[in-house]
Short mmCIF file of C-alpha atoms in Angstrom, two decimals:
data_model
loop_
_atom_site.label_atom_id
_atom_site.label_comp_id
_atom_site.label_asym_id
_atom_site.label_seq_id
_atom_site.Cartn_x
_atom_site.Cartn_y
_atom_site.Cartn_z
CA SER S 2 0.06 -0.17 0.36
CA THR S 3 3.06 2.55 0.77
CA ARG S 4 3.81 2.33 -2.68
CA ILE S 5 0.96 3.14 -4.05
CA VAL S 6 -0.57 5.87 -2.28
CA GLY S 7 -0.26 8.23 -4.52
CA MET S 8 -1.91 6.81 -7.53
CA PRO S 9 -5.22 8.11 -6.71
CA TYR S 10 -4.17 11.30 -7.69
CA ALA S 11 -1.32 10.29 -10.17
CA ASN S 12 -1.21 11.57 -13.85
CA PRO S 13 0.84 9.48 -15.64
CA ARG S 14 0.17 9.47 -19.62
CA GLY S 15 -2.92 11.40 -19.44
CA ALA S 16 -4.93 8.84 -17.16
CA THR S 17 -7.78 10.13 -14.99
CA PRO S 18 -7.18 10.02 -11.22
CA SER S 19 -9.60 7.53 -10.61
CA GLU S 20 -7.83 4.77 -12.48
CA GLY S 21 -5.16 4.12 -10.02
CA LEU S 22 -8.40 3.13 -8.05
CA ARG S 23 -8.47 0.06 -9.64
CA LEU S 24 -5.59 -1.44 -7.70
CA PHE S 25 -7.12 -1.02 -4.56
CA SER S 26 -10.04 -3.29 -2.32
CA ASP S 27 -14.02 -2.39 -3.39
CA ALA S 28 -13.63 -1.39 0.63
CA ILE S 29 -11.54 1.30 0.41
CA GLU S 30 -11.91 3.97 3.06
CA TYR S 31 -10.57 7.30 2.71
CA GLU S 32 -10.20 9.72 5.67
CA ASP S 33 -9.27 13.65 5.22
CA PHE S 34 -9.09 15.48 8.55
CA ASN S 35 -10.89 18.14 6.65
CA TYR S 36 -13.70 16.02 6.24
CA ARG S 37 -16.32 14.59 9.97
CA GLU S 38 -16.78 10.93 8.04
CA PRO S 39 -14.67 8.73 5.60
CA PHE S 40 -15.10 7.99 2.66
CA VAL S 41 -16.20 4.25 2.26
CA GLY S 42 -16.02 2.00 -1.05
CA LYS S 43 -14.37 3.08 -3.94
CA GLY S 44 -17.56 4.82 -5.91
CA ALA S 45 -17.56 6.97 -3.15
CA VAL S 46 -13.77 7.62 -3.15
CA ARG S 47 -13.22 8.17 -6.71
CA ALA S 48 -16.19 10.87 -6.62
CA PHE S 49 -13.98 11.80 -4.23
CA VAL S 50 -10.86 11.93 -6.15
CA GLU S 51 -12.79 13.00 -9.62
CA ALA S 52 -14.15 16.46 -7.27
CA PHE S 53 -10.49 17.47 -7.09
CA ASP S 54 -9.01 16.63 -10.85
CA ILE S 55 -8.99 20.05 -11.56
CA ALA S 56 -6.29 21.38 -13.98
CA GLY S 57 -3.38 23.40 -13.08
CA ILE S 58 -3.82 21.93 -9.06
CA ASP S 59 -1.81 18.61 -8.44
CA PHE S 60 -1.60 16.28 -4.88
CA VAL S 61 2.23 15.58 -4.49
CA PRO S 62 2.82 12.52 -0.97
CA GLN S 63 5.44 13.60 1.02
CA ARG S 64 5.47 11.52 4.35
CA VAL S 65 3.57 8.52 3.97
CA SER S 66 3.74 5.63 6.58
CA GLU S 67 4.82 2.34 6.16
CA GLY S 68 1.60 -0.34 6.00
CA GLU S 69 0.79 -3.86 4.27
CA ARG S 70 -3.09 -3.49 4.41
CA ALA S 71 -3.59 0.80 5.59
CA VAL S 72 -1.31 3.68 5.51
CA CYS S 73 -1.62 7.34 6.37
CA PHE S 74 0.44 10.32 4.03
CA THR S 75 0.64 13.59 3.88
CA TRP S 76 0.49 15.71 0.34
CA LYS S 77 0.83 18.99 -0.29
CA VAL S 78 -0.72 21.12 -2.82
CA VAL S 79 1.16 22.49 -5.31
CA VAL S 80 -1.37 25.48 -8.00
CA ASN S 81 0.48 26.31 -11.67
CA GLY S 82 2.80 24.51 -10.33
CA GLN S 83 3.98 26.81 -7.43
CA ASP S 84 3.71 25.14 -3.90
CA GLY S 85 0.36 26.29 -1.80
CA PRO S 86 0.07 26.60 1.16
CA SER S 87 1.99 25.09 4.29
CA ASP S 88 -1.15 25.41 6.75
#
């Protein structure tokens, strides 16, 4: 899971962000401190990720925990090639 954590946000060779979700379990759970409830299941996670598929905005994983069945990570936002706010 550690090696593929960035896949939902990656855009290899023009693939959509949700393409990376094919590597995850149907029971995927995505938790974000900005939201009260987790996103559960591929459909919910896909909708969340695709909502942030905005031209010029990239989410770049930074710190990634080690894990076989679960992983935690932080990311930074890059807007038009420039680092976004850090707070």
